[in-house]
Amino acid sequence: MRLKGKRVVLTGSTRGIGKATKSLLEKHGCEVIGLGSETCDLSSYIQISRFLDRLTYPVDILINNAGVFWTGPLQRLTMDVWNLSFEVNVK
């Protein structure tokens, strides 16, 4: 697949694997639209849909890379953190 000139929406593009993926896609000539927590609430289907609806051109590739995780003791895991993890990672 040739990537030059393709428009890519990439979630989780500001750190880690997403940041590296964005850089690699740009090197291959893609226009990358990063979708991250600073852009919209990635746990909200409605906000993501509204963001995508505002685009005035078609998207060729969608990469769902966003994710959140808990690094603390399991005993301190709150329902808010659990729900956020499920909303971003699973839905």
Coordinates of C-alpha atoms in Angstrom, one line a residue:
M1 CA 0.0 0.0 0.0
R2 CA 1.3 3.4 -0.9
L3 CA 1.0 5.9 1.9
K4 CA 2.1 9.1 0.2
G5 CA -0.8 11.6 0.2
K6 CA -3.0 9.5 2.4
R7 CA -5.0 11.2 5.2
V8 CA -4.7 9.4 8.5
V9 CA -6.6 9.9 11.8
L10 CA -4.4 8.6 14.6
T11 CA -5.7 8.4 18.2
G12 CA -3.2 8.6 21.0
S13 CA -0.6 10.4 18.8
T14 CA 1.1 12.6 21.5
R15 CA 3.2 9.9 23.3
G16 CA 4.9 6.6 23.0
I17 CA 3.9 4.3 20.1
G18 CA 1.4 6.8 18.8
K19 CA 4.0 9.6 18.6
A20 CA 6.4 7.2 16.8
T21 CA 3.7 6.1 14.4
K22 CA 2.8 9.7 13.6
S23 CA 6.4 10.5 12.8
L24 CA 6.8 7.4 10.6
L25 CA 3.6 8.1 8.7
E26 CA 4.6 11.7 8.1
K27 CA 8.0 10.5 6.8
H28 CA 6.1 8.3 4.3
G29 CA 4.1 11.4 3.1
C30 CA 0.9 11.0 5.0
E31 CA -1.1 13.9 6.4
V32 CA -1.7 12.8 10.0
I33 CA -4.5 14.3 12.1
G34 CA -3.7 13.5 15.7
L35 CA -6.6 12.8 18.0
G36 CA -5.6 13.0 21.6
S37 CA -6.8 14.0 25.0
E38 CA -6.0 17.6 24.2
T39 CA -8.2 17.5 21.1
C40 CA -11.3 15.8 22.6
D41 CA -12.4 13.3 25.3
L42 CA -11.4 10.0 23.8
S43 CA -13.8 8.2 26.1
S44 CA -16.7 10.0 24.5
Y45 CA -18.0 8.5 21.2
I46 CA -20.0 11.7 20.7
Q47 CA -17.0 14.0 21.0
I48 CA -14.9 11.8 18.6
S49 CA -17.8 11.7 16.1
R50 CA -18.1 15.5 16.3
F51 CA -14.4 15.9 15.7
L52 CA -14.5 13.7 12.7
D53 CA -17.6 15.3 11.3
R54 CA -15.8 18.7 11.3
L55 CA -13.2 17.4 8.9
T56 CA -13.9 18.8 5.4
Y57 CA -12.1 16.0 3.5
P58 CA -12.2 12.2 3.5
V59 CA -10.0 10.1 5.8
D60 CA -8.2 7.2 4.2
I61 CA -6.8 5.5 7.3
L62 CA -8.0 5.3 10.9
I63 CA -5.6 4.0 13.6
N64 CA -7.1 3.5 17.0
N65 CA -4.0 3.7 19.2
A66 CA -5.2 5.6 22.3
G67 CA -5.2 3.8 25.6
V68 CA -5.0 4.4 29.3
F69 CA -3.8 2.2 32.1
W70 CA -3.4 2.1 35.8
T71 CA 0.0 1.8 37.4
G72 CA -0.9 1.9 41.1
P73 CA -1.8 -0.8 43.6
L74 CA -5.0 -2.6 42.7
Q75 CA -6.4 -1.7 46.2
R76 CA -6.3 2.0 45.2
L77 CA -8.0 1.6 41.8
T78 CA -11.1 3.7 41.8
M79 CA -14.3 3.1 39.8
D80 CA -13.6 6.4 37.9
V81 CA -10.2 5.1 36.7
W82 CA -11.7 1.7 35.9
N83 CA -14.5 3.3 33.9
L84 CA -12.2 5.6 32.1
S85 CA -9.9 2.7 31.1
F86 CA -12.9 0.7 29.8
E87 CA -14.3 3.7 27.9
V88 CA -11.1 4.5 26.1
N89 CA -9.6 1.0 25.7
V90 CA -12.6 -1.1 25.0
K91 CA -15.4 1.0 23.6

